[in-house]
Short mmCIF file of N, CA, C and O in Angstrom, two decimals:
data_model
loop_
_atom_site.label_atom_id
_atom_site.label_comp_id
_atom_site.label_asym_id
_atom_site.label_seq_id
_atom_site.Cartn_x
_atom_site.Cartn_y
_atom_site.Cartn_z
N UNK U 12 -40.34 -0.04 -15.54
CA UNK U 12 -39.96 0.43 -14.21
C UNK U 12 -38.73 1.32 -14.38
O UNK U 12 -37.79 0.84 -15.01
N UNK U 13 -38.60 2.84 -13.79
CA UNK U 13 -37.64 3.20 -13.89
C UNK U 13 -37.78 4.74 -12.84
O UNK U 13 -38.56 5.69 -12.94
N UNK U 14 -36.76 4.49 -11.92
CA UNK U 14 -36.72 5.60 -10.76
C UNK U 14 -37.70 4.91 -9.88
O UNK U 14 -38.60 5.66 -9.49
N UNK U 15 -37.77 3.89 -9.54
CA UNK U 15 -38.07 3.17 -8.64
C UNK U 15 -40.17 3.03 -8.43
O UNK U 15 -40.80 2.59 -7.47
N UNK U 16 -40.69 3.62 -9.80
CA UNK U 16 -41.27 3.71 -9.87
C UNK U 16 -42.29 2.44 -10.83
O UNK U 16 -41.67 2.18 -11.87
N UNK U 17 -43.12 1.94 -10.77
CA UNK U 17 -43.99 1.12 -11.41
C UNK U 17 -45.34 1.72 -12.17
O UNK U 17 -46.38 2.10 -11.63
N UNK U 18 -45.07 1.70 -13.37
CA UNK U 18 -46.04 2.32 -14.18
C UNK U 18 -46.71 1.60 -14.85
O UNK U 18 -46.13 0.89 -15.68
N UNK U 19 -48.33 1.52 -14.70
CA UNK U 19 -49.64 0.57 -15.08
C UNK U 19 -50.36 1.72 -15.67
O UNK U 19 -50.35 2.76 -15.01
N UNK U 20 -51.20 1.68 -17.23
CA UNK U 20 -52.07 2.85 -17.77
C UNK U 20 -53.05 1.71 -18.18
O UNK U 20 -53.03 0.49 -18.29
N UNK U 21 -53.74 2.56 -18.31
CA UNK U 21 -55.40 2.34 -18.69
C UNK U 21 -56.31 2.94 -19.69
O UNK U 21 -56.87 3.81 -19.03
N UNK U 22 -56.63 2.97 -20.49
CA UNK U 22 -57.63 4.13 -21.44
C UNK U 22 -58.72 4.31 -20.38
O UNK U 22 -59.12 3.24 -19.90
N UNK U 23 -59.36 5.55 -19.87
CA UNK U 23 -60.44 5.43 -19.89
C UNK U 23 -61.78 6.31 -20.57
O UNK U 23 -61.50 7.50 -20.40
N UNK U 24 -62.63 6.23 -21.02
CA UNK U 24 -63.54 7.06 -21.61
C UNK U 24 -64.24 7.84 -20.71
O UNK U 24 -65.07 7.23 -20.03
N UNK U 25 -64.09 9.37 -20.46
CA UNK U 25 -65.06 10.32 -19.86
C UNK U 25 -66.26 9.97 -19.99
O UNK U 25 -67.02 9.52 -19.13
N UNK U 26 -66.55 10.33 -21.83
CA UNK U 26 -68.00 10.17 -21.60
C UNK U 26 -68.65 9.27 -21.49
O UNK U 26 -69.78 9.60 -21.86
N UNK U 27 -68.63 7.70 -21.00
CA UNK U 27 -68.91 6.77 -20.37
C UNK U 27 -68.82 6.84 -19.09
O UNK U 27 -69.61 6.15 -18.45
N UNK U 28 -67.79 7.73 -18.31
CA UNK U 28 -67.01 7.23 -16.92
C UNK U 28 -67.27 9.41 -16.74
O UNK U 28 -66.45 10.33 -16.74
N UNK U 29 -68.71 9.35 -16.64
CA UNK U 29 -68.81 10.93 -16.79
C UNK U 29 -68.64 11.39 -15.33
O UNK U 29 -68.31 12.56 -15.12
N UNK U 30 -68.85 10.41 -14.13
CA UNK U 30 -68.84 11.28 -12.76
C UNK U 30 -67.24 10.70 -12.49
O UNK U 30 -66.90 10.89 -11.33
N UNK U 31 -66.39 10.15 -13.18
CA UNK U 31 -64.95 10.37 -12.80
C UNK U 31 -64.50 11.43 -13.25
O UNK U 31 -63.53 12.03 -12.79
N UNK U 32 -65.44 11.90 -14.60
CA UNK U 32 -64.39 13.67 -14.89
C UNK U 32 -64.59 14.23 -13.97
O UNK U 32 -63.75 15.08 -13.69
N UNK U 33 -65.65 14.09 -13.12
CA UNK U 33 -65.50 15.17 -12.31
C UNK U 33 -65.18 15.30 -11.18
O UNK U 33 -65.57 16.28 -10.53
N UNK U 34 -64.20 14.14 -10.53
CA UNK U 34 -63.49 13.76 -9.97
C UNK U 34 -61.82 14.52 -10.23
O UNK U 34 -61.10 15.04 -9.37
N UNK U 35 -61.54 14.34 -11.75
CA UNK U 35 -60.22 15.05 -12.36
C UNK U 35 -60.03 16.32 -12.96
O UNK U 35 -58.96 16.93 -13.01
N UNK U 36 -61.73 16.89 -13.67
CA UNK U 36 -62.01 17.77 -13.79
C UNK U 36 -60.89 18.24 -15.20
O UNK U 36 -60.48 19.40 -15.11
N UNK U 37 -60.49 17.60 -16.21
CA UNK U 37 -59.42 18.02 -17.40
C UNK U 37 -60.07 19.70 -17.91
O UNK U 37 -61.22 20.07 -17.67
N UNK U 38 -59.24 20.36 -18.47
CA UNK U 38 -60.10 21.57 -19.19
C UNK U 38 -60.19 21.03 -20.86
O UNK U 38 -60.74 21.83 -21.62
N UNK U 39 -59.71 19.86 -21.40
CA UNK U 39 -59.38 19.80 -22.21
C UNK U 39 -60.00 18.20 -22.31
O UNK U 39 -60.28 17.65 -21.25
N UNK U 40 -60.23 17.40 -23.73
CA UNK U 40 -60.55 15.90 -23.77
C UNK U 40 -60.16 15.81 -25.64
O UNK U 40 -60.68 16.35 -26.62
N UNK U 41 -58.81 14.70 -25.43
CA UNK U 41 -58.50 13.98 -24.32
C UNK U 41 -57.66 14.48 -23.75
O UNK U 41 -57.09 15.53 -24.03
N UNK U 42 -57.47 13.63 -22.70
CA UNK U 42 -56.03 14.13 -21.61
C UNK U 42 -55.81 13.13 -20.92
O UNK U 42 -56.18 12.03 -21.33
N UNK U 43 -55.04 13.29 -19.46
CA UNK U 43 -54.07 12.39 -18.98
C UNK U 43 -54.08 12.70 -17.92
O UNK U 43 -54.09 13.93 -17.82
N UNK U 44 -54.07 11.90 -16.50
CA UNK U 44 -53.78 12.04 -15.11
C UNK U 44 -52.28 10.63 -15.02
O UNK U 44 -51.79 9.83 -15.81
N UNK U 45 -52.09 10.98 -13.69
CA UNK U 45 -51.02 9.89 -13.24
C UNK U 45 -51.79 9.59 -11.74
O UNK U 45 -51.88 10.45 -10.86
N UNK U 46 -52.35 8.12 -11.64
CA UNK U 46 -53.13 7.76 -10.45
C UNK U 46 -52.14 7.65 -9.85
O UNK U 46 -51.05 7.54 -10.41
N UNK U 47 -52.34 7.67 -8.36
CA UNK U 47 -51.67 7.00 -7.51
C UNK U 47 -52.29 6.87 -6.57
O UNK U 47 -52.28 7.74 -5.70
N UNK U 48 -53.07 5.65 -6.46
CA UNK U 48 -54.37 4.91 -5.69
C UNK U 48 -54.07 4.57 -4.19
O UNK U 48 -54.84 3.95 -3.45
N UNK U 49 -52.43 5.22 -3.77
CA UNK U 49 -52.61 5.19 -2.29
C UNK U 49 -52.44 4.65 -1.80
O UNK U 49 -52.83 5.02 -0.70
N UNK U 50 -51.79 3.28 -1.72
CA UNK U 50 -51.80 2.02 -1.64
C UNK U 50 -50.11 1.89 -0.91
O UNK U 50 -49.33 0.98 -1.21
N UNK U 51 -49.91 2.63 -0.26
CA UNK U 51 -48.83 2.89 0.81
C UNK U 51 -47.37 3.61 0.06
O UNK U 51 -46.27 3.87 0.55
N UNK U 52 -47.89 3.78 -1.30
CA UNK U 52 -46.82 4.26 -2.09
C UNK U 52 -45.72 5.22 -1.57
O UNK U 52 -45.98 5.62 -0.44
N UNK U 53 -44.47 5.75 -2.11
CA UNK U 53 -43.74 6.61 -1.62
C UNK U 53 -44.51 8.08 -1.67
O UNK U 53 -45.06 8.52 -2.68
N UNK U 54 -44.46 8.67 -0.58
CA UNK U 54 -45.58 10.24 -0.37
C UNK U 54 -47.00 10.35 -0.66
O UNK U 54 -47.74 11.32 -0.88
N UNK U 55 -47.19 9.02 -0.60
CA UNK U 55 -48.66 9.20 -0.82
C UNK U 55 -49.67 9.07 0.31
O UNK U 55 -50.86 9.33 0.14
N UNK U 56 -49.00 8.55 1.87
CA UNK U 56 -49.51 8.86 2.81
C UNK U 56 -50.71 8.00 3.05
O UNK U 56 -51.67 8.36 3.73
N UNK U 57 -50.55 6.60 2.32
CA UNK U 57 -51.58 5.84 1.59
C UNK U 57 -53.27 6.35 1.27
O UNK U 57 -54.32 5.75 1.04
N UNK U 58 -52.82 7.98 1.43
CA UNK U 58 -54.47 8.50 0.27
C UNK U 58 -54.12 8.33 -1.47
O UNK U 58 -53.04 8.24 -2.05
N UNK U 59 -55.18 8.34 -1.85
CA UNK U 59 -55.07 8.43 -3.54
C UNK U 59 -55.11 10.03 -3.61
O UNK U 59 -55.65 10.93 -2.96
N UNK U 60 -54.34 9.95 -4.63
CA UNK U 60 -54.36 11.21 -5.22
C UNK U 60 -53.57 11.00 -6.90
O UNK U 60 -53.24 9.95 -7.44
N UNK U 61 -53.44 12.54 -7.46
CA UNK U 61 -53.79 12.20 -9.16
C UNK U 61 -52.83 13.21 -9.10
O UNK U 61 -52.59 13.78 -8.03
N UNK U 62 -52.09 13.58 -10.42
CA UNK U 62 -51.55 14.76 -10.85
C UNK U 62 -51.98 14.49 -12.45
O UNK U 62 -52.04 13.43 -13.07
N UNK U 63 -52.27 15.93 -12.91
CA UNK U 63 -53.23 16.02 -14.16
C UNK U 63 -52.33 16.39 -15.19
O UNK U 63 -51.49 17.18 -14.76
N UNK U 64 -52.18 16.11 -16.41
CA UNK U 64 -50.93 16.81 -17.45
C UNK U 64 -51.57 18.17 -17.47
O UNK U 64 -52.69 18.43 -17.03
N UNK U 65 -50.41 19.35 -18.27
CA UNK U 65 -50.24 20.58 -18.62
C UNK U 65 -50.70 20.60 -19.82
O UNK U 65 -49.92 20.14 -20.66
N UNK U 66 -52.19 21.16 -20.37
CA UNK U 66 -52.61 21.16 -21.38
C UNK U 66 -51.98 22.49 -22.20
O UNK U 66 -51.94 23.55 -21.57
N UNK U 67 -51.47 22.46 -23.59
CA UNK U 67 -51.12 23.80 -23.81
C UNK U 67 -52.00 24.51 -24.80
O UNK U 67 -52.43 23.95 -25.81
N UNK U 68 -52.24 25.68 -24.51
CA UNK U 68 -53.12 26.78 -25.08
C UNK U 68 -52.93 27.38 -26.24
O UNK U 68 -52.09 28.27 -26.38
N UNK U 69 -53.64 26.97 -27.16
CA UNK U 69 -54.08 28.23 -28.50
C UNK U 69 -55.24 29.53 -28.63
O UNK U 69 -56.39 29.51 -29.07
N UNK U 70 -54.71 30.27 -28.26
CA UNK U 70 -55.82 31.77 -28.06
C UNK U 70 -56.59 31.49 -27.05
O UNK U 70 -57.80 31.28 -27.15
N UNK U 71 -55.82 31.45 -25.82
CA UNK U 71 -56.54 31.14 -24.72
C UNK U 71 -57.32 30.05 -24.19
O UNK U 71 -57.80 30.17 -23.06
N UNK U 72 -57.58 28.57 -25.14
CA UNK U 72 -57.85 27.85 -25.13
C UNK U 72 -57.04 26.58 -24.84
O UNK U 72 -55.89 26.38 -25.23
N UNK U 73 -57.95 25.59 -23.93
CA UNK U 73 -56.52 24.40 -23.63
C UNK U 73 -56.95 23.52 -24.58
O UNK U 73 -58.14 23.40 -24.87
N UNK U 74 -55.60 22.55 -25.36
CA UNK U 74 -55.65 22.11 -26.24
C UNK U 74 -55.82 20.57 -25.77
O UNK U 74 -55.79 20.24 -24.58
N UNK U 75 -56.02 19.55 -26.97
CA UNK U 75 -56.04 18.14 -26.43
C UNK U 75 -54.65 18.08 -26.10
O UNK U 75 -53.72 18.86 -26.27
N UNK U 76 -54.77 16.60 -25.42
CA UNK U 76 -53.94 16.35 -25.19
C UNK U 76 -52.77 15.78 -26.46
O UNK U 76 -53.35 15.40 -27.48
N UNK U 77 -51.42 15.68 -26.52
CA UNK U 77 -50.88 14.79 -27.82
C UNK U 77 -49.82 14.48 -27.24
O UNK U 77 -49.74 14.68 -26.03
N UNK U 78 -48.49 13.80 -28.11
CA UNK U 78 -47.50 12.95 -27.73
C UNK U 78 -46.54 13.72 -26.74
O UNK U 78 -45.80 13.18 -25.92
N UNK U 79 -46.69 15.08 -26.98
CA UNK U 79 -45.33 15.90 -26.17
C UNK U 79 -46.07 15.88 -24.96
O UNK U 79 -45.67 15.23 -23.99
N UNK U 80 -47.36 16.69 -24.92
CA UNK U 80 -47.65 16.76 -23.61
C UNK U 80 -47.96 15.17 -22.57
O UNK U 80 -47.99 15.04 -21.35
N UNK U 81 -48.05 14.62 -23.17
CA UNK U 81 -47.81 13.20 -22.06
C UNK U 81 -46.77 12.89 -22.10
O UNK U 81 -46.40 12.44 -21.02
N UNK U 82 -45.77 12.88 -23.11
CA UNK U 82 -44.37 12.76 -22.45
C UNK U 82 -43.74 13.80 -21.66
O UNK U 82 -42.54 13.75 -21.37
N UNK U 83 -44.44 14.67 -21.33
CA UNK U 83 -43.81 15.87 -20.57
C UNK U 83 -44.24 15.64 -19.25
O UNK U 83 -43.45 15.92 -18.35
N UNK U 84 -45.69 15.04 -18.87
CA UNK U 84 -46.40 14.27 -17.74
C UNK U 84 -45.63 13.69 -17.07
O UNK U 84 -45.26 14.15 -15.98
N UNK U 85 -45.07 12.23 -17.69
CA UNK U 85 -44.35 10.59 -17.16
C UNK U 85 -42.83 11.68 -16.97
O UNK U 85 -42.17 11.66 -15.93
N UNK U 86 -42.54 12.36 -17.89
CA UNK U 86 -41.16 12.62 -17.26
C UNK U 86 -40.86 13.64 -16.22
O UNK U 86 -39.79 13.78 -15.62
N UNK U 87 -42.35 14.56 -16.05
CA UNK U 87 -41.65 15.01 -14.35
C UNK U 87 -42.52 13.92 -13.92
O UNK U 87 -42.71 14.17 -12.73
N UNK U 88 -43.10 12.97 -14.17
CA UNK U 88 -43.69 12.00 -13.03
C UNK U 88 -42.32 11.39 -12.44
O UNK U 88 -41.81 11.44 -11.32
N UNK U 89 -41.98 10.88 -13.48
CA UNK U 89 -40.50 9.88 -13.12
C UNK U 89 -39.42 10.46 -12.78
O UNK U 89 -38.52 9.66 -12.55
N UNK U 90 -39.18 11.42 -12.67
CA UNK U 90 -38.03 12.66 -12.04
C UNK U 90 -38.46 12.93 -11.16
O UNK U 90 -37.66 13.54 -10.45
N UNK U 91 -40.02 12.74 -10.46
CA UNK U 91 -40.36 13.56 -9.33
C UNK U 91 -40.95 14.84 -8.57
O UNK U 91 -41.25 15.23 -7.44
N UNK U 92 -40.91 15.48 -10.63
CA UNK U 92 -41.78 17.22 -10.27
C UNK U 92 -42.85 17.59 -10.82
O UNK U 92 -43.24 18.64 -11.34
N UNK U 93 -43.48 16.14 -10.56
CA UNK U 93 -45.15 16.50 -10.27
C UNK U 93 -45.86 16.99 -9.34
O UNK U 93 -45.21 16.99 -8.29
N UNK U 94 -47.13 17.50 -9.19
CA UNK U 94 -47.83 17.99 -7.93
C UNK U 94 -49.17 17.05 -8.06
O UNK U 94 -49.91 16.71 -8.98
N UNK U 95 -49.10 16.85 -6.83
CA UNK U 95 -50.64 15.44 -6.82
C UNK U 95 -51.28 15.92 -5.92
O UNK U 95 -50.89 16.13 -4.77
N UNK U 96 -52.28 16.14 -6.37
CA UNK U 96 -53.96 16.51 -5.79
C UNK U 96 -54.44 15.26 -5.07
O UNK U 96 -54.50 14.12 -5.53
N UNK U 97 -54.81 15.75 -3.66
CA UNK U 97 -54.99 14.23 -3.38
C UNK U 97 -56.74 14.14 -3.35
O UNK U 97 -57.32 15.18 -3.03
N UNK U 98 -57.44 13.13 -3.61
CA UNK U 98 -58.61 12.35 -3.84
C UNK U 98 -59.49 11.69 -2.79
O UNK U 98 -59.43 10.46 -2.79
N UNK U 99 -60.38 12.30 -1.82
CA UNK U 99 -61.31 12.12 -1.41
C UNK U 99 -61.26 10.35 -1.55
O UNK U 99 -61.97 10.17 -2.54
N UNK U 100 -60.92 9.36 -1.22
CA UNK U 100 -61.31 8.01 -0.96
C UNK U 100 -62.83 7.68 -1.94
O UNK U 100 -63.03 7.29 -3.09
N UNK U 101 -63.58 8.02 -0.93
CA UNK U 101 -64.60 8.05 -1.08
C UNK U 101 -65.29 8.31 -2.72
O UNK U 101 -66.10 7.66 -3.37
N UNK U 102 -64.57 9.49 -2.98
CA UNK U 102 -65.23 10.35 -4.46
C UNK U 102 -64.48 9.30 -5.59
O UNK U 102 -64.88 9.14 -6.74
N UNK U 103 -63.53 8.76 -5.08
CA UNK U 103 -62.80 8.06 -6.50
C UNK U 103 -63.91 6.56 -6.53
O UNK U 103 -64.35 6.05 -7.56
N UNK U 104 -64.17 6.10 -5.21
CA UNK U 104 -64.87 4.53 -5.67
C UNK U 104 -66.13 4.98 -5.96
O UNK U 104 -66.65 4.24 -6.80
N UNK U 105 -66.75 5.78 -5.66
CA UNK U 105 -67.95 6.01 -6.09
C UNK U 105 -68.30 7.03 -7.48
O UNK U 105 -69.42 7.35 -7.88
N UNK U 106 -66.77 7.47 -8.14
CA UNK U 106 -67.24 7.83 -9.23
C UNK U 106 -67.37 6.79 -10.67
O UNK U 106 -67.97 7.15 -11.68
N UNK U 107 -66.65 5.41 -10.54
CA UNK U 107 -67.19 4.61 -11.47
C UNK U 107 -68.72 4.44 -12.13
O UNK U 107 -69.55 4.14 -11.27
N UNK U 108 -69.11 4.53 -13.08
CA UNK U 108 -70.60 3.93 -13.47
C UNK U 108 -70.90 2.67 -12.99
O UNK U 108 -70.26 1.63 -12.80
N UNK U 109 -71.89 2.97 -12.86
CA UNK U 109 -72.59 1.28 -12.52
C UNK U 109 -73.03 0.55 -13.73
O UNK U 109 -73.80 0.91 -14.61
N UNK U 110 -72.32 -0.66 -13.56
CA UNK U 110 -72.67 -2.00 -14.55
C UNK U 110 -73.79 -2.43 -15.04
O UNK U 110 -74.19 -2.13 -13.91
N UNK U 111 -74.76 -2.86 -15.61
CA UNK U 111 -75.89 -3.80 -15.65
C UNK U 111 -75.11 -4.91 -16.14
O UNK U 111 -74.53 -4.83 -17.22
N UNK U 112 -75.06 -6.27 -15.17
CA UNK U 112 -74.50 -7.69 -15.24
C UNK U 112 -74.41 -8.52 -17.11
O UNK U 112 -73.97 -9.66 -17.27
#
């Protein structure tokens, strides 16, 4: 916890969890979002919404993700100068795969 903020991560796999990419839409795999599921949080207006990391480019191409660029993520997350896309309700619960029990 730090800046009044509470931070929970998760791995998740695209190509298992293929209709959530397209929910976040990365140009790059892997990569990194910062959820914020809406849940009455500060500015979140209790919608979900996501802010996606800054993938950086070699010859015009976006690169994976690695250690700088997610620490460059959490620290304007936790300073505050992120931009969050907010998330259709709807499109986030229904982009999980479905289970067989």
């Amino acid at each position: 916890r730090e800046s009044g903020m509470t931070v929970q991560w998760m791995w998740l796999d695209l190509r298992a969890e293929r209709r959530l990419r397209s929910v976040f839409d990365p140009p790059a795999l892997p990569s990194a979002v910062i959820l914020d599921p809406g849940r009455g949080g500060k500015g979140s207006d209790g919608r979900p919404r996501f802010a996606a990391m800054q993938h950086r480019e070699e010859d015009g191409e976006p690169q994976p993700a690695d250690e700088a660029t997610l620490e460059l993520l959490f620290n304007h997350a936790l300073s505050g100068d992120v931009a969050f896309s907010l998330i259709p309700p709807k499109r986030l619960t229904n982009g999980w795969s479905k289970r067989s029990g």
